[in-house]
Coordinates of C-alpha atoms in Angstrom, one line a residue:
Chain A
M1 CA 0.0 0.1 0.0
S2 CA 2.6 2.4 1.1
Q3 CA 4.6 1.4 -1.9
A4 CA 2.0 2.1 -4.3
S5 CA 1.2 5.6 -3.0
L6 CA 4.8 6.2 -3.3
N7 CA 4.9 5.3 -6.9
V8 CA 1.9 7.4 -7.4
N9 CA 3.5 10.4 -5.6
S10 CA 6.8 10.1 -7.8
E11 CA 4.5 9.8 -11.0
A12 CA 2.8 13.0 -10.3
A13 CA 6.2 14.6 -9.3
S14 CA 7.7 13.7 -12.7
A15 CA 4.6 14.7 -14.3
E16 CA 4.9 18.0 -12.8
K17 CA 8.7 18.3 -14.0
V18 CA 7.7 17.4 -17.3
S19 CA 5.1 20.2 -18.0
G20 CA 6.0 24.1 -18.1
P21 CA 6.5 26.4 -20.8
W22 CA 10.3 26.1 -20.9
R23 CA 10.2 22.2 -20.8
D24 CA 7.7 22.2 -23.7
A25 CA 9.8 24.7 -25.7
W26 CA 12.7 22.3 -25.3
K27 CA 10.7 19.3 -26.4
A28 CA 9.8 21.2 -29.5
F29 CA 13.1 22.6 -30.1
R30 CA 14.4 18.9 -29.8
R31 CA 12.2 17.8 -32.6
N32 CA 13.4 20.5 -35.0
K33 CA 16.3 19.1 -36.6
T34 CA 17.9 22.1 -38.2
A35 CA 17.6 23.9 -35.0
M36 CA 19.5 21.0 -33.2
L37 CA 22.0 21.1 -36.0
G38 CA 22.8 25.0 -35.1
L39 CA 22.8 24.0 -31.5
G40 CA 25.4 21.2 -32.3
I41 CA 27.6 23.7 -34.2
I42 CA 27.5 26.3 -31.5
V43 CA 28.3 23.6 -28.8
F44 CA 31.3 22.5 -31.0
F45 CA 32.7 26.0 -31.3
I46 CA 32.4 26.7 -27.7
L47 CA 34.2 23.4 -26.7
I48 CA 36.8 24.4 -29.2
A49 CA 37.1 28.0 -27.6
L50 CA 37.1 26.6 -24.0
L51 CA 39.6 23.8 -24.7
A52 CA 41.8 25.7 -27.0
P53 CA 44.9 25.8 -24.7
F54 CA 44.7 21.8 -24.4
I55 CA 43.9 20.9 -27.9
A56 CA 46.0 23.4 -29.8
P57 CA 49.6 21.9 -31.0
Y58 CA 51.3 25.0 -31.0
D59 CA 51.5 28.5 -29.6
Y60 CA 49.3 30.9 -31.6
K61 CA 52.0 33.6 -31.7
E62 CA 54.8 31.2 -32.3
Q63 CA 56.5 32.0 -35.6
V64 CA 58.6 29.6 -37.4
L65 CA 60.0 31.5 -40.4
M66 CA 61.3 28.2 -41.8
D67 CA 57.8 27.0 -42.0
R68 CA 56.2 29.9 -44.0
L69 CA 52.9 29.5 -46.0
K70 CA 53.1 25.5 -45.7
A71 CA 50.4 23.7 -47.1
P72 CA 48.3 21.5 -44.8
S73 CA 49.9 18.5 -43.6
A74 CA 50.2 16.0 -40.7
A75 CA 52.2 18.5 -38.8
H76 CA 50.1 21.5 -39.6
W77 CA 46.5 20.5 -40.2
F78 CA 45.4 23.6 -41.7
G79 CA 48.9 24.7 -42.9
T80 CA 50.8 27.7 -41.7
D81 CA 50.4 31.6 -42.5
D82 CA 53.1 33.9 -44.0
L83 CA 54.9 34.0 -40.5
G84 CA 55.0 30.4 -40.1
R85 CA 52.3 30.3 -37.6
D86 CA 50.1 27.3 -37.3
M87 CA 46.9 27.9 -38.7
F88 CA 44.9 25.3 -36.9
T89 CA 46.0 26.6 -33.7
R90 CA 45.1 30.2 -34.7
I91 CA 41.5 29.2 -35.6
L92 CA 41.1 27.4 -32.2
Y93 CA 42.1 30.6 -30.4
G94 CA 39.9 32.7 -32.9
A95 CA 36.7 30.9 -31.7
R96 CA 37.4 32.6 -28.1
I97 CA 37.6 36.1 -29.8
S98 CA 34.6 35.6 -32.1
L99 CA 32.3 34.1 -29.4
W100 CA 33.4 36.6 -27.0
V101 CA 32.6 39.7 -29.1
G102 CA 29.4 38.2 -30.3
F103 CA 28.3 37.0 -26.8
F104 CA 29.2 40.1 -25.0
S105 CA 28.3 42.7 -27.5
V106 CA 24.7 41.2 -27.8
I107 CA 24.7 41.2 -23.9
G108 CA 25.4 44.9 -23.8
S109 CA 22.9 45.7 -26.6
I110 CA 20.2 43.8 -24.9
I111 CA 20.9 45.4 -21.4
V112 CA 21.0 49.1 -22.7
G113 CA 18.2 48.3 -25.3
T114 CA 15.8 46.7 -22.8
L115 CA 16.4 49.7 -20.3
L116 CA 15.6 52.3 -23.1
G117 CA 12.7 50.1 -24.3
V118 CA 11.0 49.8 -21.1
L119 CA 11.4 53.5 -20.4
A120 CA 9.7 54.4 -23.7
G121 CA 7.2 51.8 -23.7
Y122 CA 6.0 52.1 -20.1
Y123 CA 6.3 55.8 -19.5
G124 CA 5.4 56.9 -22.8
R125 CA 5.0 60.8 -23.7
W126 CA 8.1 62.8 -24.2
I127 CA 10.5 60.1 -22.8
D128 CA 9.0 57.7 -25.6
M129 CA 9.4 60.5 -28.1
L130 CA 13.0 61.2 -27.2
I131 CA 14.2 57.4 -27.2
S132 CA 12.2 56.5 -30.2
R133 CA 13.7 59.2 -32.2
L134 CA 17.1 58.2 -31.0
F135 CA 16.6 54.7 -32.3
D136 CA 15.3 56.1 -35.5
I137 CA 18.7 58.1 -35.9
L138 CA 20.6 55.2 -35.0
L139 CA 18.8 52.8 -37.5
A140 CA 19.3 55.6 -40.1
F141 CA 22.7 54.4 -40.7
P142 CA 23.8 51.2 -42.3
S143 CA 25.0 49.4 -39.1
I144 CA 28.5 48.6 -40.2
L145 CA 28.9 51.9 -41.4
L146 CA 28.2 53.3 -38.0
A147 CA 30.2 50.7 -36.4
I148 CA 33.1 52.0 -38.5
A149 CA 32.3 55.6 -37.6
I150 CA 32.4 54.6 -34.0
V151 CA 35.6 52.8 -34.2
A152 CA 37.1 55.8 -36.1
I153 CA 36.4 57.9 -33.0
L154 CA 37.5 55.5 -30.5
G155 CA 40.4 54.1 -32.2
P156 CA 40.8 50.5 -33.7
S157 CA 41.0 47.7 -31.3
L158 CA 38.9 44.6 -30.4
Q159 CA 37.5 46.2 -27.3
N160 CA 36.3 49.3 -29.2
A161 CA 35.0 47.1 -32.1
L162 CA 32.8 45.3 -29.4
Y163 CA 31.6 48.5 -28.0
A164 CA 30.9 49.9 -31.6
I165 CA 28.9 46.6 -32.4
A166 CA 27.0 46.8 -29.1
I167 CA 26.1 50.4 -29.7
V168 CA 24.8 49.8 -33.4
N169 CA 22.6 47.2 -32.4
I170 CA 20.9 48.7 -29.3
P171 CA 17.8 50.0 -31.3
T172 CA 17.1 46.3 -32.5
Y173 CA 16.4 45.3 -29.0
G174 CA 15.1 48.7 -27.9
R175 CA 12.3 48.6 -30.4
L176 CA 11.5 45.2 -29.7
V177 CA 11.1 45.6 -25.8
R178 CA 9.3 48.9 -26.5
A179 CA 6.5 47.1 -28.6
K180 CA 6.4 44.4 -26.3
V181 CA 5.9 46.6 -23.3
L182 CA 3.2 48.7 -25.3
S183 CA 1.2 45.7 -25.9
L184 CA 1.5 44.2 -22.4
K185 CA 0.6 47.5 -20.7
S186 CA -2.9 47.3 -21.6
E187 CA -3.3 43.7 -20.5
E188 CA -5.8 43.2 -17.7
Y189 CA -3.3 41.7 -15.1
I190 CA -1.4 44.8 -15.4
T191 CA -4.2 47.0 -14.8
A192 CA -5.2 44.7 -11.9
A193 CA -1.6 44.9 -10.4
R194 CA -1.6 48.6 -10.6
A195 CA -5.1 48.7 -9.0
I196 CA -3.9 46.7 -6.0
G197 CA -1.3 49.4 -5.5
M198 CA 1.8 47.7 -7.0
K199 CA 4.7 50.0 -7.7
N200 CA 6.0 50.7 -11.3
T201 CA 9.3 49.0 -10.8
R202 CA 7.8 46.2 -9.3
I203 CA 5.2 45.6 -12.1
L204 CA 8.2 46.1 -14.6
L205 CA 10.4 43.6 -12.9
T206 CA 7.9 41.0 -11.9
H207 CA 5.2 41.2 -14.9
I208 CA 6.5 43.1 -17.8
L209 CA 10.2 42.1 -18.3
P210 CA 9.7 38.4 -17.7
N211 CA 7.2 38.3 -20.6
S212 CA 9.2 40.3 -22.9
L213 CA 12.0 37.6 -22.6
T214 CA 11.2 35.3 -25.4
P215 CA 11.4 37.6 -28.3
I216 CA 14.9 39.1 -26.8
I217 CA 16.3 35.5 -26.6
V218 CA 15.4 34.7 -30.2
Q219 CA 16.5 38.1 -31.5
G220 CA 19.6 37.8 -29.3
T221 CA 20.6 34.4 -30.7
L222 CA 20.3 35.7 -34.1
G223 CA 22.1 38.9 -33.0
I224 CA 25.1 36.9 -32.0
A225 CA 25.6 35.8 -35.8
T226 CA 25.4 39.4 -36.8
A227 CA 27.7 40.5 -34.4
I228 CA 30.2 37.8 -35.0
I229 CA 30.1 38.8 -38.8
E230 CA 30.3 42.6 -37.9
A231 CA 33.3 41.9 -35.7
A232 CA 35.1 39.9 -38.5
A233 CA 34.3 42.6 -41.0
L234 CA 35.9 45.3 -38.6
G235 CA 38.9 43.1 -38.2
F236 CA 39.1 42.5 -42.0
L237 CA 39.2 46.3 -42.3
G238 CA 42.0 46.5 -39.7
L239 CA 39.6 48.3 -37.3
G240 CA 39.0 45.5 -35.0
A241 CA 41.6 43.0 -33.3
Q242 CA 45.1 44.1 -33.9
P243 CA 48.2 41.4 -34.4
P244 CA 49.0 38.9 -33.1
E245 CA 45.5 38.3 -32.0
P246 CA 44.1 35.4 -34.1
E247 CA 41.0 37.1 -35.0
W248 CA 39.3 35.4 -38.0
G249 CA 38.6 38.7 -39.9
K250 CA 42.0 39.8 -39.5
M251 CA 43.6 36.6 -40.3
L252 CA 41.6 36.9 -43.7
S253 CA 42.9 40.4 -44.5
D254 CA 46.4 39.5 -43.5
S255 CA 46.4 36.4 -45.8
R256 CA 44.6 37.8 -48.6
Q257 CA 47.7 38.7 -50.5
F258 CA 48.9 35.2 -50.4
I259 CA 45.6 33.9 -51.7
Q260 CA 46.8 32.3 -54.9
K261 CA 50.1 30.7 -53.4
A262 CA 48.5 29.6 -50.0
P263 CA 44.8 29.4 -50.4
W264 CA 44.5 27.4 -47.2
T265 CA 45.4 30.7 -45.1
V266 CA 42.2 32.2 -46.6
V267 CA 39.9 29.2 -46.8
F268 CA 40.0 28.1 -42.9
P269 CA 39.2 31.5 -41.4
G270 CA 36.3 32.2 -43.7
L271 CA 34.8 28.8 -43.2
S272 CA 35.1 29.2 -39.4
I273 CA 33.2 32.4 -39.6
M274 CA 30.5 31.1 -41.7
L275 CA 30.1 27.9 -39.8
T276 CA 29.6 29.8 -36.5
V277 CA 27.3 32.1 -38.0
L278 CA 25.2 29.6 -39.5
G279 CA 25.1 27.7 -36.1
F280 CA 23.4 30.8 -34.6
N281 CA 21.2 31.5 -37.4
L282 CA 20.0 27.9 -37.6
M283 CA 19.4 27.8 -33.7
G284 CA 17.7 31.6 -33.6
D285 CA 15.4 30.4 -36.6
G286 CA 14.6 27.1 -34.5
L287 CA 14.1 29.1 -31.4
R288 CA 11.7 31.5 -33.2
D289 CA 9.5 28.6 -34.3
V290 CA 9.4 27.3 -30.8
L291 CA 9.2 30.2 -28.6
D292 CA 7.5 32.9 -30.7
P293 CA 5.7 31.4 -33.8
R294 CA 4.1 34.9 -34.4
M295 CA 7.4 36.4 -35.0
K296 CA 7.9 34.2 -38.1
N297 CA 8.4 36.6 -41.0
Chain B
M1 CA -2.1 59.3 -49.6
S2 CA -0.9 62.9 -49.6
S3 CA -1.3 63.3 -45.8
Y4 CA 0.4 60.1 -45.5
L5 CA 3.4 61.3 -47.4
L6 CA 3.3 64.7 -45.6
K7 CA 3.5 63.1 -42.3
R8 CA 6.2 60.4 -43.5
V9 CA 8.4 63.2 -44.6
M10 CA 7.8 65.2 -41.3
V11 CA 9.0 62.3 -39.3
L12 CA 12.0 62.5 -41.3
I13 CA 13.4 66.0 -40.3
P14 CA 14.2 65.1 -36.7
V15 CA 15.8 62.1 -38.1
L16 CA 18.1 64.0 -40.5
I17 CA 18.8 66.6 -38.0
G18 CA 20.0 63.7 -35.6
M19 CA 22.3 62.2 -38.3
T20 CA 23.9 65.4 -38.8
I21 CA 24.6 65.8 -35.1
I22 CA 25.9 62.5 -35.0
V23 CA 28.2 63.0 -38.1
F24 CA 29.3 66.4 -36.7
S25 CA 30.3 64.6 -33.3
I26 CA 32.5 62.3 -34.8
I27 CA 35.5 64.6 -35.1
H28 CA 34.6 66.2 -31.7
A29 CA 34.4 62.7 -30.1
I30 CA 37.9 61.9 -30.7
P31 CA 39.6 61.7 -27.5
G32 CA 42.3 64.2 -26.9
D33 CA 43.3 67.0 -29.4
P34 CA 41.8 66.3 -32.9
A35 CA 44.2 68.4 -34.6
E36 CA 47.1 66.1 -33.0
T37 CA 45.2 62.9 -33.9
I38 CA 44.9 64.1 -37.6
L39 CA 48.4 65.5 -38.1
G40 CA 50.4 63.1 -35.8
Q41 CA 52.2 63.8 -32.8
K42 CA 55.3 65.2 -34.3
A43 CA 53.2 68.0 -36.0
T44 CA 54.0 71.6 -35.0
E45 CA 51.9 73.8 -32.7
Q46 CA 51.7 76.1 -35.6
S47 CA 50.4 73.6 -38.2
K48 CA 47.9 72.3 -35.6
Q49 CA 46.6 75.5 -34.9
A50 CA 46.2 76.1 -38.7
L51 CA 44.3 73.1 -38.9
R52 CA 41.9 74.0 -35.9
E53 CA 41.2 77.2 -37.7
Q54 CA 40.5 75.4 -40.9
L55 CA 38.0 72.8 -39.5
G56 CA 36.7 75.7 -37.0
L57 CA 37.6 73.7 -34.0
D58 CA 38.7 76.7 -32.0
K59 CA 35.3 78.1 -32.2
P60 CA 32.7 77.3 -29.8
W61 CA 30.6 74.0 -30.3
I62 CA 27.3 75.5 -31.1
N63 CA 28.7 77.9 -33.6
Q64 CA 30.7 75.3 -35.3
Y65 CA 27.4 73.2 -35.8
V66 CA 25.5 76.1 -37.0
D67 CA 28.4 76.7 -39.4
Y68 CA 28.4 73.0 -40.4
M69 CA 24.7 73.2 -41.1
G70 CA 24.9 76.2 -43.0
D71 CA 27.6 74.7 -45.3
L72 CA 25.6 71.4 -45.8
L73 CA 22.4 73.4 -46.7
K74 CA 24.7 75.1 -49.2
G75 CA 25.9 71.6 -50.5
D76 CA 29.1 72.2 -49.0
L77 CA 30.7 69.1 -47.6
G78 CA 33.9 70.3 -46.4
T79 CA 37.6 69.9 -47.9
S80 CA 39.5 66.9 -47.9
I81 CA 42.6 67.3 -45.5
R82 CA 44.6 64.6 -47.7
T83 CA 43.9 66.2 -51.3
K84 CA 42.9 69.6 -50.3
T85 CA 39.9 69.2 -52.8
P86 CA 36.1 70.0 -52.1
I87 CA 34.7 66.8 -51.0
A88 CA 31.3 67.7 -52.8
K89 CA 33.3 67.5 -56.1
E90 CA 35.7 64.7 -55.1
I91 CA 33.1 62.3 -54.1
V92 CA 30.9 62.4 -57.4
P93 CA 32.8 59.6 -59.4
Y94 CA 33.1 57.5 -56.0
L95 CA 29.3 57.7 -55.5
A96 CA 28.5 56.7 -59.1
A97 CA 30.8 53.9 -58.7
T98 CA 28.9 52.9 -55.6
L99 CA 25.6 53.2 -57.1
E100 CA 26.5 51.3 -60.2
L101 CA 27.6 48.3 -57.9
T102 CA 24.6 48.4 -55.7
A103 CA 22.2 48.6 -58.5
A104 CA 23.9 45.6 -60.3
A105 CA 24.0 43.7 -56.9
M106 CA 20.2 44.5 -56.2
L107 CA 19.3 43.5 -59.7
F108 CA 21.0 40.1 -59.1
A109 CA 19.7 39.7 -55.8
T110 CA 16.0 40.6 -56.5
F111 CA 16.1 38.6 -60.0
V112 CA 17.5 35.3 -58.6
G113 CA 16.0 35.7 -55.2
V114 CA 12.4 36.3 -56.3
N115 CA 12.7 33.5 -58.9
A116 CA 14.1 30.9 -56.6
G117 CA 11.7 31.7 -54.1
I118 CA 8.8 31.4 -56.6
L119 CA 10.0 28.2 -57.8
S120 CA 10.9 26.8 -54.3
A121 CA 7.2 27.7 -53.3
W122 CA 5.5 26.3 -56.4
K123 CA 7.8 23.0 -56.2
Q124 CA 7.4 22.9 -52.4
N125 CA 9.3 20.0 -50.8
S126 CA 11.1 19.0 -54.1
W127 CA 14.8 18.8 -54.5
F128 CA 15.0 22.2 -56.0
D129 CA 13.2 23.7 -52.9
Y130 CA 15.7 22.0 -50.4
T131 CA 18.7 22.9 -52.4
A132 CA 17.5 26.6 -52.9
M133 CA 16.6 26.8 -49.2
I134 CA 20.1 25.3 -48.1
I135 CA 21.8 27.9 -50.3
A136 CA 19.8 30.8 -48.9
L137 CA 20.5 29.6 -45.5
I138 CA 24.2 29.5 -46.2
G139 CA 24.0 32.8 -48.0
V140 CA 22.6 34.5 -44.9
S141 CA 25.6 33.4 -42.9
M142 CA 28.1 34.2 -45.5
P143 CA 30.7 36.8 -44.7
I144 CA 30.7 38.8 -47.9
F145 CA 34.3 39.6 -47.9
W146 CA 35.3 35.9 -47.7
L147 CA 32.9 35.1 -50.4
G148 CA 34.6 37.9 -52.4
L149 CA 37.9 36.4 -51.8
M150 CA 36.7 33.0 -52.7
E151 CA 35.2 34.3 -56.1
Q152 CA 38.5 36.0 -56.8
L153 CA 40.4 32.9 -56.4
V154 CA 38.0 30.5 -58.3
F155 CA 36.8 32.6 -61.2
A156 CA 39.7 35.2 -61.6
L157 CA 43.0 33.5 -60.3
K158 CA 42.1 29.8 -61.2
L159 CA 39.9 29.9 -64.1
H160 CA 40.7 33.5 -65.6
W161 CA 37.1 33.7 -66.6
L162 CA 36.5 37.1 -64.9
P163 CA 38.6 39.9 -63.8
S164 CA 39.6 40.1 -60.0
I165 CA 39.6 43.9 -59.3
G166 CA 38.8 47.4 -60.5
R167 CA 35.9 48.7 -62.9
M168 CA 37.4 48.7 -66.4
N169 CA 40.2 48.0 -68.3
Q170 CA 42.9 50.6 -67.3
R171 CA 44.6 50.7 -70.7
D172 CA 41.4 51.5 -72.4
P173 CA 39.5 53.7 -70.0
V174 CA 35.8 54.6 -70.4
E175 CA 35.1 58.1 -71.4
S176 CA 33.3 59.5 -68.1
I177 CA 30.0 61.2 -68.8
T178 CA 27.7 60.1 -66.0
N179 CA 30.5 58.1 -64.3
L180 CA 28.2 55.2 -64.5
Y181 CA 30.4 53.0 -66.9
V182 CA 27.5 50.7 -68.3
I183 CA 25.6 53.8 -69.3
D184 CA 28.9 55.7 -70.4
S185 CA 30.1 52.8 -72.7
I186 CA 26.6 52.5 -74.2
L187 CA 26.5 56.3 -74.7
A188 CA 29.9 56.0 -76.5
G189 CA 28.5 53.2 -78.6
R190 CA 31.7 51.2 -77.4
W191 CA 30.1 47.6 -77.0
D192 CA 33.5 46.0 -76.6
Q193 CA 33.9 48.3 -73.7
L194 CA 30.4 47.5 -72.3
W195 CA 31.3 43.9 -72.1
T196 CA 34.5 44.7 -70.3
V197 CA 32.6 47.0 -67.8
I198 CA 30.0 44.0 -67.4
K199 CA 32.8 41.6 -66.9
H200 CA 34.2 43.7 -64.1
L201 CA 30.7 44.0 -62.4
I202 CA 29.8 40.3 -62.1
L203 CA 32.2 39.2 -59.2
P204 CA 31.7 42.0 -56.9
S205 CA 28.0 42.4 -57.5
I206 CA 27.5 38.7 -56.7
A207 CA 29.5 39.1 -53.6
L208 CA 27.6 42.1 -52.6
G209 CA 24.1 40.7 -53.5
T210 CA 24.4 37.1 -52.1
I211 CA 22.8 37.9 -48.7
P212 CA 19.8 40.1 -50.1
M213 CA 19.3 37.4 -52.7
A214 CA 19.1 34.6 -49.8
I215 CA 16.7 36.8 -47.8
I216 CA 14.5 37.8 -50.7
A217 CA 14.6 34.3 -51.8
R218 CA 13.3 33.1 -48.2
M219 CA 10.8 36.0 -48.1
T220 CA 9.4 35.2 -51.4
R221 CA 8.9 31.6 -50.8
S222 CA 7.1 32.1 -47.5
S223 CA 4.9 34.9 -49.0
M224 CA 4.0 32.8 -51.9
L225 CA 3.1 29.7 -50.1
E226 CA 0.8 31.8 -47.8
V227 CA -0.9 33.3 -51.0
M228 CA -0.8 29.9 -52.9
N229 CA -3.0 28.4 -50.0
S230 CA -5.7 31.1 -50.4
D231 CA -9.2 30.7 -52.1
Y232 CA -8.7 33.0 -55.1
I233 CA -5.7 30.8 -56.2
R234 CA -8.0 27.6 -55.9
T235 CA -10.6 29.5 -57.8
A236 CA -8.1 30.4 -60.6
K237 CA -6.7 26.8 -60.6
A238 CA -10.3 25.5 -60.9
K239 CA -11.0 27.7 -64.1
G240 CA -8.4 25.9 -65.6
L241 CA -5.7 28.5 -66.0
S242 CA -2.1 27.2 -66.7
Q243 CA 0.2 26.7 -63.6
F244 CA 2.6 29.4 -64.8
L245 CA -0.2 31.9 -65.1
V246 CA -1.7 30.9 -61.7
V247 CA 1.8 31.5 -60.2
Y248 CA 3.5 34.3 -62.0
K249 CA 0.4 36.4 -62.6
H250 CA -2.2 35.7 -59.7
A251 CA -0.1 34.6 -56.8
L252 CA 2.9 36.8 -57.6
K253 CA 1.2 40.1 -57.4
N254 CA -0.4 39.6 -53.9
S255 CA 3.0 38.1 -52.5
L256 CA 5.2 41.0 -53.7
I257 CA 4.2 43.4 -51.1
P258 CA 6.4 41.9 -48.2
V259 CA 9.2 41.0 -50.7
L260 CA 9.2 44.7 -51.7
T261 CA 9.9 45.9 -48.3
V262 CA 12.6 43.4 -48.0
V263 CA 14.1 44.6 -51.3
G264 CA 14.0 48.1 -50.2
L265 CA 15.5 47.4 -46.8
Q266 CA 18.3 45.3 -48.2
T267 CA 19.2 48.1 -50.9
G268 CA 20.1 50.2 -47.6
A269 CA 22.0 47.3 -46.2
L270 CA 24.0 47.1 -49.5
L271 CA 25.4 50.7 -49.0
G272 CA 27.0 49.3 -45.9
G273 CA 28.3 46.0 -47.3
A274 CA 29.6 48.1 -50.2
V275 CA 32.6 49.2 -47.6
L276 CA 33.8 45.5 -47.7
T277 CA 33.1 44.5 -51.3
E278 CA 34.8 47.7 -52.6
T279 CA 37.9 47.0 -50.5
I280 CA 38.2 43.4 -51.8
F281 CA 37.7 44.3 -55.3
A282 CA 39.6 47.5 -55.3
W283 CA 36.2 49.1 -56.7
P284 CA 36.7 52.9 -56.5
G285 CA 33.3 53.7 -54.6
V286 CA 32.4 55.7 -51.6
G287 CA 32.8 52.8 -49.1
R288 CA 36.6 52.6 -50.3
Y289 CA 36.8 56.3 -50.2
I290 CA 35.8 56.3 -46.5
F291 CA 38.0 53.5 -45.8
E292 CA 40.8 55.3 -47.3
A293 CA 40.0 58.4 -45.2
I294 CA 40.0 56.5 -42.0
S295 CA 43.6 55.1 -42.7
S296 CA 44.8 58.8 -43.4
R297 CA 42.9 60.2 -40.7
D298 CA 40.9 62.4 -43.2
Y299 CA 38.0 63.2 -40.9
P300 CA 36.1 65.5 -42.9
V301 CA 35.9 62.8 -45.7
I302 CA 34.9 60.2 -43.2
Q303 CA 32.2 62.5 -41.9
S304 CA 30.7 63.4 -45.3
G305 CA 31.1 60.0 -46.7
I306 CA 28.9 58.5 -43.9
L307 CA 26.5 61.2 -44.2
I308 CA 25.9 60.9 -47.8
I309 CA 25.6 57.0 -47.4
A310 CA 23.2 57.5 -44.5
F311 CA 21.3 60.0 -46.4
I312 CA 20.6 57.7 -49.4
F313 CA 19.7 54.9 -47.0
V314 CA 17.0 57.3 -45.4
I315 CA 15.8 58.4 -48.9
I316 CA 15.5 54.6 -50.2
N317 CA 13.5 53.6 -47.0
L318 CA 11.3 56.5 -47.4
L319 CA 10.7 55.5 -51.1
V320 CA 9.9 52.0 -50.1
D321 CA 7.4 53.0 -47.6
L322 CA 5.7 55.3 -49.9
L323 CA 5.6 52.6 -52.6
Y324 CA 4.2 50.3 -50.1
A325 CA 1.4 52.6 -49.2
A326 CA 0.7 53.1 -52.8
I327 CA 0.3 49.4 -53.4
D328 CA -1.4 48.5 -50.4
Q329 CA -4.1 51.1 -49.6
R330 CA -4.7 49.9 -46.1
I331 CA -1.6 51.4 -44.8
Q332 CA -2.1 54.6 -43.0
Y333 CA 0.2 56.6 -40.9
K334 CA -0.6 56.4 -37.1

């Protein structure tokens, strides 16, 4: 008897565990093959980034001038660059830079964008006017051009490239959050919360922000893809990472003069950028289908 | 419609003013002394002072902005520090080169993208659909500067089919009339030259157009699929119209509205992408003009170049919105 009731209890407990919006979303996500492929690619590159010091066969700064522009071989899987540095090692360490820039620039854009979006959407009136116009102005520039302008002011470095990318993408999240807040504001449960005397900050923190989370997660995942491409573009133009940092975009521009003699120096960094970006795009698309089907298209 | 137009243009005014403030601030936001940043640490105090006077940096901030706006309204974009030439004059051929490249890229992107999208929707779940959508997915994730390099490697350096850099054959230059070489060579009746110009356009415009092409293809496909399931299409089919007519005449018309928006937005994005493409293909456009100005710290050129591109970007977006409203009468300005 007691055994049976125990079983029933544990069954009920596991049933409770199985339901819930995040768990449902994960189940749906797992069924989406392309999204899972994207997740796989991302996990692969994260592992590479984390384990780079342990799996890299050489030092990414180590120059062996005897081994300049060597084709891929057993000793150098992806060949060597014009300074005799091992390309495979540099690609591994490059994953750290790209993921770092992609992730943190998006976090920065999300924090500032959310703050501005909430202020604009919740308080409305002149605050909304001011912030919305600011977004319009920032969006009036092609993003890479605005990023170039910001780096031209701050000076070329990886750090400044990260700031530039973060600033450029603020309006994307700001507008998203503003629209979400506007639509939530007129919901009955918000009116109810206000009627029982809840303070604005508490309504924002406990009701509005958690409910704005899903579009931000979707957009953020896709945003990492954009940020990685933008960082690589700035690096390629010499406005991002500086030597000897093994940044993929910078590696491309350093090697492009050897493209005919040593195509591997150009093929592998570009392929790495493309795959990483593809991973985030696939996962972002999948997340959108699962978390926010209305956002499709 | 006319009130919509008026309101839409009115909203533009603060945006345009804001743009000029941002661009104006570029030189002022440089940490430290802008004159020293531009001329280098070894510059004499005298030359630094001369530059400050030339750029008006010695005046109060607000006066500088008023002067700057006054000059802009007169069509004066300042003077390049490097070449000492008025930028408004110097930028024209660069601008034409960029416009020619973006137009070619957009033509490629729209033609291939829309047709691939239509065929994918028409033959949904066929091998064509899958291949096209995989290519589109990869296309969206493609770093265009890398795509450009790969094109050069394969089609120029290995196969020798197409030239890898430049706009024309340097030994047989096109006589500039409009600075749009396709048009110039037609005006001159030089068909051999036209072919050379087109050959130079192919690789860079494919590199630049790939991302928009992929986005347009995906948009067209989903938009077509939505329309293809609607009742009036079923009616058209039931009337016995040919598949081709149903798809290209009836369905396409209604699915083009969202596609049009994407085309417009992407045209703007192309202007940004042009900086990268022009660097790779040594294409003498505004993107490269700005890029070279950055390396030589020619701030007036950086400012004006960015302002011009942003201005064109805003105008294109305005035109798209208006066109959109003209096609879809339900749209009104709130």
